[in-house]
Short mmCIF file of C-alpha atoms and ligand atoms in Angstrom, two decimals:
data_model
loop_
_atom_site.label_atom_id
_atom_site.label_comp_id
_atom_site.label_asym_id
_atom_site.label_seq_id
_atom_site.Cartn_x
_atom_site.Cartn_y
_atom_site.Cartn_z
CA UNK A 33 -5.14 29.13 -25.84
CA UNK A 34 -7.76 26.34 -26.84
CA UNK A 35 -9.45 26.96 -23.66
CA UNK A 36 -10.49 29.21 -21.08
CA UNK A 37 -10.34 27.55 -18.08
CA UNK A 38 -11.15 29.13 -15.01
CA UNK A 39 -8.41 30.21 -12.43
CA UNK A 40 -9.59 28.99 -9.85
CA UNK A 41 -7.43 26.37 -7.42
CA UNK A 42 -8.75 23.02 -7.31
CA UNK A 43 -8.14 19.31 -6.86
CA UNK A 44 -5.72 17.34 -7.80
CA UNK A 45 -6.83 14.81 -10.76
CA UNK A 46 -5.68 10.80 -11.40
CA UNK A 47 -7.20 9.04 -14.42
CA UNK A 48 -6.92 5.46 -15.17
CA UNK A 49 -9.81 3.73 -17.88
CA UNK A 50 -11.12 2.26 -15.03
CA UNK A 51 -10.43 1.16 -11.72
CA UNK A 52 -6.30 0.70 -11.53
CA UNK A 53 -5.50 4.08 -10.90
CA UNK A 54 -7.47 3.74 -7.26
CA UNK A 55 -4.35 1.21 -6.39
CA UNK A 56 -2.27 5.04 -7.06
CA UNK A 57 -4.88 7.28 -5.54
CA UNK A 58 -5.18 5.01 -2.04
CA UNK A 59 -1.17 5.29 -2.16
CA UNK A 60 -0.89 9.01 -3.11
CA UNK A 61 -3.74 9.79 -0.42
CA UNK A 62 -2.16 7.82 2.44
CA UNK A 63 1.23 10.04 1.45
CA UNK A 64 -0.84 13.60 1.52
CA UNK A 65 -4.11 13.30 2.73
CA UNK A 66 -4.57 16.89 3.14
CA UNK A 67 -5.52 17.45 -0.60
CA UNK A 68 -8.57 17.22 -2.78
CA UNK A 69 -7.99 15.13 -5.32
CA UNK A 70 -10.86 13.91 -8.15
CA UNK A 71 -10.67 10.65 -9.84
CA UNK A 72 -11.93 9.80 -12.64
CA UNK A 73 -12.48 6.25 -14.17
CA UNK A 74 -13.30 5.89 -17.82
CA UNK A 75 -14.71 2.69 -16.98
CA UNK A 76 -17.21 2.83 -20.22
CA UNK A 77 -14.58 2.71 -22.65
CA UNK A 78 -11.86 0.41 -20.71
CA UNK A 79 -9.44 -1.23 -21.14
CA UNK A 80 -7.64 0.45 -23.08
CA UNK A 81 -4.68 -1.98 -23.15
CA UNK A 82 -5.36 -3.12 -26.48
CA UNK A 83 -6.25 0.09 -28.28
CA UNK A 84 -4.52 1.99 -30.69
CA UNK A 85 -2.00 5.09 -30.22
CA UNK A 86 -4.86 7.42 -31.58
CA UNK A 87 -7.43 6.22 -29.82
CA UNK A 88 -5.84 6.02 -26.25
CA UNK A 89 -4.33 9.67 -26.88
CA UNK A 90 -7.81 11.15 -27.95
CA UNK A 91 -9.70 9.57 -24.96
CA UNK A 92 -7.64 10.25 -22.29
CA UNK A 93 -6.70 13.98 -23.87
CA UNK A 94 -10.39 14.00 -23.39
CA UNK A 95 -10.42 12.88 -19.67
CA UNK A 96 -7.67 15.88 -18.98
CA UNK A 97 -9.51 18.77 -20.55
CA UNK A 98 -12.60 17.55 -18.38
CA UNK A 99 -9.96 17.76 -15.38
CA UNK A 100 -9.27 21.78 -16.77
CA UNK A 101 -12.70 22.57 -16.45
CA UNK A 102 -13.01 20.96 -12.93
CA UNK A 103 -9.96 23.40 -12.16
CA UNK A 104 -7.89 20.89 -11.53
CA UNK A 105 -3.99 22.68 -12.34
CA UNK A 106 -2.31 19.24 -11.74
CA UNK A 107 -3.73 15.45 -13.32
CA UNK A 108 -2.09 12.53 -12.66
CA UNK A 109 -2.62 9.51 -15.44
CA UNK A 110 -2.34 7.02 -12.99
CA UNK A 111 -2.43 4.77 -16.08
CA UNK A 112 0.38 3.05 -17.65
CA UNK A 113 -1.41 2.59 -20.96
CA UNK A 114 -2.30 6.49 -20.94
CA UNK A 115 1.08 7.44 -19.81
CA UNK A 116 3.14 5.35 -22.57
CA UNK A 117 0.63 6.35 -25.15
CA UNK A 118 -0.81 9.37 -24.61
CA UNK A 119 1.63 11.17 -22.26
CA UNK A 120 4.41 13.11 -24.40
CA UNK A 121 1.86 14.87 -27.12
CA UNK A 122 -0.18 15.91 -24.31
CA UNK A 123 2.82 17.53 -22.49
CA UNK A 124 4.32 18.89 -25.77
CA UNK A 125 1.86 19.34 -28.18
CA UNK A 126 -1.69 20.03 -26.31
CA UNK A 127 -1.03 21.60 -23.11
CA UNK A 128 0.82 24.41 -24.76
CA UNK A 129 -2.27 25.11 -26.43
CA UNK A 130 -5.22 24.14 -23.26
CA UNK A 131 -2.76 26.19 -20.83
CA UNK A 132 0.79 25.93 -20.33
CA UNK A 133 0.93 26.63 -16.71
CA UNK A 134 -1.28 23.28 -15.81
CA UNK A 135 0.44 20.18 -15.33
CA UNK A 136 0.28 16.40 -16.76
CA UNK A 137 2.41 13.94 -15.02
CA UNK A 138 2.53 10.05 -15.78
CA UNK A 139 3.69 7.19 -13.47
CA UNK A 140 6.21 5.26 -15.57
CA UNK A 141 9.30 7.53 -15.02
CA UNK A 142 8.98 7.36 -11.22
CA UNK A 143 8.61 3.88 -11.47
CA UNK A 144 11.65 3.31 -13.20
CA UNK A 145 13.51 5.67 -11.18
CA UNK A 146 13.41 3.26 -8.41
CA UNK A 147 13.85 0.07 -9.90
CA UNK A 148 17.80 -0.55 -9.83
CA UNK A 149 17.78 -0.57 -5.97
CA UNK A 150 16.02 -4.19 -5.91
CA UNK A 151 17.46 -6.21 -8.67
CA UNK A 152 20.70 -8.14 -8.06
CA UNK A 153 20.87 -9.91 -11.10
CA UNK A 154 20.26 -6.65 -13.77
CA UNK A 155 17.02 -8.51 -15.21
CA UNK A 156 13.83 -6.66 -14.57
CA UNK A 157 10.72 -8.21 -16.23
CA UNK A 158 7.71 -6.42 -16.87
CA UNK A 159 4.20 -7.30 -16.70
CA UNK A 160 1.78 -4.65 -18.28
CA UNK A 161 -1.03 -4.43 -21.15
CA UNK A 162 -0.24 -4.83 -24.67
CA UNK A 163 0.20 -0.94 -25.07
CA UNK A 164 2.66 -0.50 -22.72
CA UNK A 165 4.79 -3.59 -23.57
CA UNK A 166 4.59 -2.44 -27.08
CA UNK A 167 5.77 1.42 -26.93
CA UNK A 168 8.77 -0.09 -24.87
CA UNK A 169 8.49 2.91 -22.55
CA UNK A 170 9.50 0.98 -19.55
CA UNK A 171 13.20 -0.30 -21.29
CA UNK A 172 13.61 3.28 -22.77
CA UNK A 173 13.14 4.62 -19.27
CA UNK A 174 14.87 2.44 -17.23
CA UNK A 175 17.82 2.37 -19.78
CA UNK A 176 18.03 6.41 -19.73
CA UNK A 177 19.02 5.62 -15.98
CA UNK A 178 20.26 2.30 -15.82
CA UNK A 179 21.97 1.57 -19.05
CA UNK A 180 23.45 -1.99 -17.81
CA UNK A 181 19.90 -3.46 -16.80
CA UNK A 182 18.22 -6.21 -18.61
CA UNK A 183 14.37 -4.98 -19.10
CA UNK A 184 11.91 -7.64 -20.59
CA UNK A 185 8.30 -7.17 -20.89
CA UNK A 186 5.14 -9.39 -21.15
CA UNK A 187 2.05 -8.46 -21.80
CA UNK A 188 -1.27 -9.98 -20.14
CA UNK A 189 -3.97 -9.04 -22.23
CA UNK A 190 -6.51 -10.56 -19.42
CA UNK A 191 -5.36 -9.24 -16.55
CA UNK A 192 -7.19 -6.15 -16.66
CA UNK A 193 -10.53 -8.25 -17.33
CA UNK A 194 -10.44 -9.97 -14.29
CA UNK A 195 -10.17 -6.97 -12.40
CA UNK A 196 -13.06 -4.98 -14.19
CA UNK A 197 -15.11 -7.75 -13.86
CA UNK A 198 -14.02 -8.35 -10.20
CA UNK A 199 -12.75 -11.94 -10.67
CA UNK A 200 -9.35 -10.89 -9.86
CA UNK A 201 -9.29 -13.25 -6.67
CA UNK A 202 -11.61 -15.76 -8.15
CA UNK A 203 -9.77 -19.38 -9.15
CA UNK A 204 -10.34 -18.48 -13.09
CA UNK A 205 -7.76 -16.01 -12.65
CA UNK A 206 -5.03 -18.38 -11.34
CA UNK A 207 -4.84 -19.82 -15.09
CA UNK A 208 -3.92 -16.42 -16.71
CA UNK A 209 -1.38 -15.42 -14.09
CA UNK A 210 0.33 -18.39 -14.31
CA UNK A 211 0.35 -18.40 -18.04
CA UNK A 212 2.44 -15.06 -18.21
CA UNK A 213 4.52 -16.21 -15.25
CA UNK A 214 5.52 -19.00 -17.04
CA UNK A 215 6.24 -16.56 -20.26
CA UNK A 216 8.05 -14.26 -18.81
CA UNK A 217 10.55 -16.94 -17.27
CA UNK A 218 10.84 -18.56 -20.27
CA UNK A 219 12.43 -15.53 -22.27
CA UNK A 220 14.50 -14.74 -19.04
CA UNK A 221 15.23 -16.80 -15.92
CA UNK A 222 17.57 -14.43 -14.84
CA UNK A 223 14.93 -11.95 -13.39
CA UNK A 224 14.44 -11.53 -10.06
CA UNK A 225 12.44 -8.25 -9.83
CA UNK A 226 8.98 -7.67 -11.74
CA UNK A 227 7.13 -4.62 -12.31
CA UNK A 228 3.13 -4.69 -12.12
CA UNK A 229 3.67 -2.34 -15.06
CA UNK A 230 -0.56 -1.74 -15.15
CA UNK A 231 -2.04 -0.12 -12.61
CA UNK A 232 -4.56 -2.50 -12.19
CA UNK A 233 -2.42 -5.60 -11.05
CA UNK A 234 -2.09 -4.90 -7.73
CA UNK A 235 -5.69 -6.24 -7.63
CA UNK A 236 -4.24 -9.51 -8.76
CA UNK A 237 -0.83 -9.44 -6.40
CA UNK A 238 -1.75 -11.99 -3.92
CA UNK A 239 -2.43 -14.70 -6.55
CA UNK A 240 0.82 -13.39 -8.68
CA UNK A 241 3.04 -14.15 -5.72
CA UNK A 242 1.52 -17.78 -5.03
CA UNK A 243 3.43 -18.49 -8.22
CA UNK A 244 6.39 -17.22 -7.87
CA UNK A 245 10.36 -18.24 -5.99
CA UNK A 246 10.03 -15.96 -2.48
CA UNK A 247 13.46 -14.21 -3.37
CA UNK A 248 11.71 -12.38 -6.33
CA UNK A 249 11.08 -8.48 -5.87
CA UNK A 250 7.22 -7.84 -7.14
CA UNK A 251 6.91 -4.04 -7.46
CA UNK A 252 3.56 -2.40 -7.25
CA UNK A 253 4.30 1.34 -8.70
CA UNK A 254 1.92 3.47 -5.75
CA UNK A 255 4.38 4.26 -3.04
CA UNK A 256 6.72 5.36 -6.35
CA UNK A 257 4.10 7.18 -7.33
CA UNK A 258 2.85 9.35 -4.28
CA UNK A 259 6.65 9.65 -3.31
CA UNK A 260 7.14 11.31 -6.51
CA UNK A 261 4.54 13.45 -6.49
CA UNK A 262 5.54 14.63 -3.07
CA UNK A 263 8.54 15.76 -3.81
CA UNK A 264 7.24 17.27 -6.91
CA UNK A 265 4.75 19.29 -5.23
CA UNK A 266 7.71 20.12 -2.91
CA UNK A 267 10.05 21.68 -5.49
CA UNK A 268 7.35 23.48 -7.19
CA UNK A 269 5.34 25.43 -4.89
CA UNK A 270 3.62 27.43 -7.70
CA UNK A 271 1.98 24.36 -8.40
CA UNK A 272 1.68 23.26 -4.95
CA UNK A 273 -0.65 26.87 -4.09
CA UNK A 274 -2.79 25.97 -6.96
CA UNK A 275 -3.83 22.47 -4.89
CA UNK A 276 -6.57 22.95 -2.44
CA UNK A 277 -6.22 21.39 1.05
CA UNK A 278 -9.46 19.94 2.82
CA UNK A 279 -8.90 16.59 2.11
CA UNK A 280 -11.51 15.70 0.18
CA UNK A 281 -12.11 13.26 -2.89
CA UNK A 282 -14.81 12.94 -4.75
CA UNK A 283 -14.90 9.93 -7.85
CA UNK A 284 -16.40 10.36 -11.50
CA UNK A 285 -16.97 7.44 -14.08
CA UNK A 286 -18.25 7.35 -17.25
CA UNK A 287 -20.06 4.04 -16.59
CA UNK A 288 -22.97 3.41 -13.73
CA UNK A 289 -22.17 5.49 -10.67
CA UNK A 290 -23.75 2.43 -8.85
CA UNK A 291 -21.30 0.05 -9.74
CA UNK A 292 -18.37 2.18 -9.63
CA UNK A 293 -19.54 2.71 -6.38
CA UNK A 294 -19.86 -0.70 -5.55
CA UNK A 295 -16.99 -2.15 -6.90
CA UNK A 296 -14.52 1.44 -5.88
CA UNK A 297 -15.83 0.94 -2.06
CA UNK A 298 -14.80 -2.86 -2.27
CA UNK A 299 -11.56 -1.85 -3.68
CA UNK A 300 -10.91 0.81 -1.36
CA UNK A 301 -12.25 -0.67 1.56
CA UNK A 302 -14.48 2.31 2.72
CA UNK A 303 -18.10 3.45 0.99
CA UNK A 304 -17.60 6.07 -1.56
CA UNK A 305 -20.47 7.33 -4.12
CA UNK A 306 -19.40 7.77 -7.38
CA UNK A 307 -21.40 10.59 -9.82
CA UNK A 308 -21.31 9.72 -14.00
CA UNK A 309 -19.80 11.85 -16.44
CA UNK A 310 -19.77 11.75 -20.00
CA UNK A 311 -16.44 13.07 -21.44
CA UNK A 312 -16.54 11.61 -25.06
CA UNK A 313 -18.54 15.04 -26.49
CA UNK A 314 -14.88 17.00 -25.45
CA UNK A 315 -11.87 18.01 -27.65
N1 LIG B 618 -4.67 0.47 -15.56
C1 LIG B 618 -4.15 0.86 -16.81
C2 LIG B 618 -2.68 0.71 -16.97
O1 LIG B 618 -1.98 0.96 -15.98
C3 LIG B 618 -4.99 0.53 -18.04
C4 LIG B 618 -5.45 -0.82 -18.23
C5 LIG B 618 -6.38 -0.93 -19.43
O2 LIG B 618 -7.33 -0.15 -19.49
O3 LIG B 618 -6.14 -1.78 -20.27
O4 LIG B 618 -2.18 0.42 -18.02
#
């Protein structure tokens, strides 16, 4: 082993690069709110949309050994980016070596899973950052299920911008969401059910709706998400005894703890202090 973590049960971990995943975490938390869970935001390196393969696999590889040594057993990447990029040489290549009974679990499979109970037409479009739309994980995992479904992507390099920057619900933003509206339709008209592929478009939900026909399915992946997890935890109570229960969270970013603070209590709707950790020195 790499590593010698310690034993010890712990929390359960989500990542995202910044604040996205906390659209997972709120869902996951109203699911099972009897569990600790950390979250950790890489907010000084996001986003990570745009990034290469390397460099989105060595930072969030990063993010999970810093997890292992919080003895955390069990990190969600409640990332979309981190999960199409970074996801399968974690599972198969590093945690083999860190500790093979811990777990890494990404949020694009569940998301999939559920996808063929809304469309009527077979067209699914995708909205996510240039990462995910480019590894294609979405169409590879919706086709392992649902062979006959139509899956086209678009990818909205600003999005995540406007929510770092908190000018998600600010007019400037209507100009980019209806600019990959617009795309999207053009390569398919046929699509009637959209997935906010990025874990940070919920944020911008309200505003994406506004510009859409009402009879079009907009699917936010958190209920997916904690669903999945739930049952997971459920079927594998190994794992499940390694997850304390007080119901606690606590919140790390590798930016200012006072705006993560800020901006995570706005976000969440409740006051939460956020403590900085530097996890670039790791792996
Ligand atoms: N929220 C993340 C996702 O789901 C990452 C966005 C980014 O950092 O570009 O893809």
């Amino acid at each position: 082993m790499r590593n010698n973590f310690s034993r010890k049960e712990g929390a359960i971990g989500v990542f995202d690069s910044g604040y996205g995943g906390l659209t997972i975490l709120s869902e996951i938390r109203s699911l099972m709110p009897q569990y600790d869970y950390i979250y950790l935001g890489d907010n000084a390196r996001a986003p990570y949309g745009n990034r290469s393969f390397e460099v989105v696999y060595r930072f969030t590889l990063q993010a999970v050994e810093w997890f292992f040594s919080q003895n955390c057993h069990l990190v969600i990447l409640a990332c979309n980016t981190a999960s199409a990029k970074a996801l399968r040489s974690i599972q198969q290549n590093d945690l083999p070596l860190l500790d093979p009974q811990r777990r890494v679990l990404g949020i694009i499979r569940p998301t999939a899973e559920n996808i063929n109970a809304f469309t009527k037409t077979g067209h699914i479009g995708v909205f996510g950052t240039e990462g995910t739309i480019q590894s294609q994980s979405y169409e590879l995992e919706i086709k392992k299920l649902y062979p006959y479904l139509t899956v086209i992507g678009e990818a909205c390099p600003m999005w995540v911008p406007l929510v770092e920057n908190n000018e998600y619900d600010k007019p400037g933003a209507d100009y980019f969401v209806k600019q990959h509206i617009d795309r999207l339709f053009k390569k398919d008209p046929q699509i009637d059910t959209i997935i906010l592929g990025c874990t940070h478009y919920p944020f911008l939900q309200k505003k994406i709706k506004n510009y859409l026909p009402k009879h079009i399915h907009v699917i936010a992946q958190g209920k997916y998400v904690a669903e999945s997890l739930k049952i997971y935890l459920t079927c594998h109570p190994e794992m499940d005894e390694k997850c304390t229960k007080n119901g606690t969270i606590r919140f790390f970013t590798t930016e200012s703890p006072e705006k993560f603070s800020q901006q995570a209590s706005l976000f969440l709707n409740k006051k939460i202090e956020a403590q900085n950790i530097n996890i670039d020195t790791l792996c």
